[in-house]
Amino acid sequence: MARCLPTLRAPKLPDKYRSNMTQKYGFTTTILHSDRQKPIEHGAPHKPIHTSVTWGYSDARQLADVFQGKQSGYRYGRQGNPTVAALEDKVTKMEGGLATICFASGMAAIGAVIQGLLREGDHVVSSAFLFGNTASMWQTYGGQGGKVTMVDATDVAQVEAALTPATRVVFVETIANPRTQVADLKRIGELCQARGILFVVDNTMTSPYLFQPRLVGAGLVINSLTKSIGGHGNALGGAVTDTGLFDWSRFPNILDGYKRNPQPQWGLAQMRAKSLRDFGASLGPEAAHHIAVGAETIALRMERSSASALAVAQMLEADPRVAAVHYPGLASHPQHALAADLFRSNGYLFSFELKQDIDCFDYLNRLKLAISGTHLGDNRTLVIAVAHTIFYEMGAERRAAMGISESLIRVSVGIEDTADLVEDFRQALQA
């Protein structure tokens, strides 16, 4: 069992803002009974699927009060929905945060940070070890007048050296996809806290069960709900959670209109308007329901998939036909000790490289259980030849700089029986 970091205390807030920041029960119990903390029709244990996109009020003044923020309520489906709100509350509890906004996908959640909080001329320091689409999004932001510096986030000194007076955000993934580099999260968090910079952490590869980024001082946490939180590969979704740790009065881009809210709510208030209402990447109620139900078993699934990932990675590392295995749970991983300090376990994702005389496509085609597909965090084990698919557009030079070889295979381990998975990956080598 990995050691946990000392708890980083959130700023002292009025009680009405702290309802989701303390938990009476354990992780799974809290998630299972989250919906029941508020009244549900007919005593159902799940929030029902509300498909309406408009909300009527018997008093026209009430609708005006909702628009003006004088009372809570729903305006239009693009800006909020009771089913989605129930999921937002559940994700907030998972992350031990202040509040959450859900979006149509994980990429929409990352884009929401750019759309809602950054301006032309702002500077971002980002880990160079990123999911391909995230790297592409930062390139797009750079083309629109933003400035982005990509660094090796396993070394806090590189992050510090890249900071400028215009730096507004430092962005990292917990475990990088696909080469599994682990960012120096705690020291980067301390650096951002000292400099008053918003620390944004993508927690998708670990999940809130294995790690809560608030423990290292993250101000915003990104989750692709499509992955391990939903778990079943049947719904797209993303989320941004405010941990309550960042002092938004130090962030120069908050518009005066959103400062009418209590200071801890400034960031998400602006994002709900600028990123959700204006940008329109709203999560639908049907998808929200699928994700909320899937989230109930995240702890059980992550424990099984993490254990199986370690077993398969160990088998592959011991085989002479495998050139390299990249998994933080292995003692050979450069950040193995760091990961052991940070995470409950090392997650479901690993990648490996075959020796040069073995064709990666032939190997993948010999697998009987693992499915060739581009997804992560599913109940089923998924594999993909990285350089030829999801990182193909990046080009050979950029792939080489990121340590992505032509034979690299990414594996997202599911919840199949561990022995069956180990044998499947072994038999494909023997053939």
Coordinates of N, CA and C in Angstrom, one line a residue, residues 117 122 165-169 189-199 217 245-254 259 263-264 266-267:
L117 N -10.7 31.1 -18.6 CA -9.8 31.7 -17.7 C -8.6 32.4 -18.3
D122 N -1.4 35.6 -22.1 CA -1.1 34.8 -20.9 C -0.2 33.7 -21.2
P165 N 6.5 36.5 -15.5 CA 5.5 37.3 -14.9 C 4.1 37.1 -15.5
A166 N 4.0 36.6 -16.7 CA 2.7 36.4 -17.3 C 2.2 35.0 -17.2
T167 N 2.9 34.2 -16.4 CA 2.4 32.8 -16.2 C 1.2 32.8 -15.3
R168 N 0.1 32.2 -15.9 CA -1.2 32.2 -15.2 C -1.5 30.7 -14.7
V169 N -1.0 29.7 -15.4 CA -1.3 28.3 -15.2 C -0.1 27.4 -15.3
G189 N 3.3 21.8 -6.8 CA 2.3 22.5 -6.0 C 2.8 23.5 -5.1
E190 N 3.9 23.2 -4.4 CA 4.5 24.1 -3.4 C 5.0 25.4 -4.2
L191 N 5.6 25.2 -5.3 CA 6.0 26.3 -6.2 C 4.9 27.2 -6.6
C192 N 3.8 26.6 -7.1 CA 2.7 27.4 -7.5 C 2.0 28.1 -6.4
Q193 N 1.9 27.5 -5.2 CA 1.3 28.1 -4.1 C 2.2 29.3 -3.6
A194 N 3.5 29.2 -3.7 CA 4.4 30.3 -3.3 C 4.3 31.5 -4.3
R195 N 4.1 31.2 -5.6 CA 4.1 32.2 -6.6 C 2.7 32.7 -6.9
G196 N 1.6 32.1 -6.3 CA 0.3 32.5 -6.6 C -0.2 32.2 -8.0
I197 N 0.3 31.0 -8.5 CA -0.1 30.6 -9.8 C -1.0 29.4 -9.7
L198 N -2.0 29.4 -10.6 CA -3.0 28.4 -10.6 C -2.4 27.0 -11.1
F199 N -2.5 26.0 -10.2 CA -2.0 24.7 -10.5 C -3.1 23.8 -11.0
G217 N -1.8 20.6 -3.5 CA -2.0 22.0 -3.7 C -2.7 22.4 -5.1
L245 N -8.5 25.5 -2.8 CA -7.2 25.9 -2.3 C -6.6 27.1 -3.0
F246 N -7.1 27.5 -4.2 CA -6.5 28.6 -4.9 C -7.2 29.9 -4.5
D247 N -6.4 30.9 -4.3 CA -6.9 32.2 -3.9 C -7.2 33.0 -5.2
W248 N -8.5 33.0 -5.6 CA -8.9 33.7 -6.9 C -8.7 35.2 -6.9
S249 N -8.5 35.8 -5.7 CA -8.2 37.2 -5.7 C -6.8 37.5 -6.3
R250 N -6.0 36.4 -6.4 CA -4.6 36.6 -7.0 C -4.6 36.3 -8.5
F251 N -5.8 36.0 -9.1 CA -5.9 35.7 -10.5 C -6.4 36.9 -11.2
P252 N -5.7 37.5 -12.2 CA -6.0 38.8 -12.7 C -7.2 38.8 -13.8
N253 N -7.6 37.6 -14.2 CA -8.5 37.5 -15.3 C -10.0 37.3 -14.9
I254 N -10.3 37.4 -13.6 CA -11.7 37.3 -13.2 C -12.4 38.6 -13.5
K259 N -17.3 38.6 -9.5 CA -16.8 38.9 -8.2 C -17.9 39.2 -7.2
Q263 N -15.6 34.9 -2.8 CA -14.3 34.8 -3.5 C -14.0 33.3 -3.8
P264 N -14.2 32.3 -3.0 CA -13.9 30.9 -3.4 C -14.6 30.4 -4.7
W266 N -15.3 32.3 -7.4 CA -15.1 33.2 -8.6 C -14.7 32.4 -9.8
G267 N -13.7 31.5 -9.7 CA -13.2 30.8 -10.8 C -14.3 30.0 -11.5

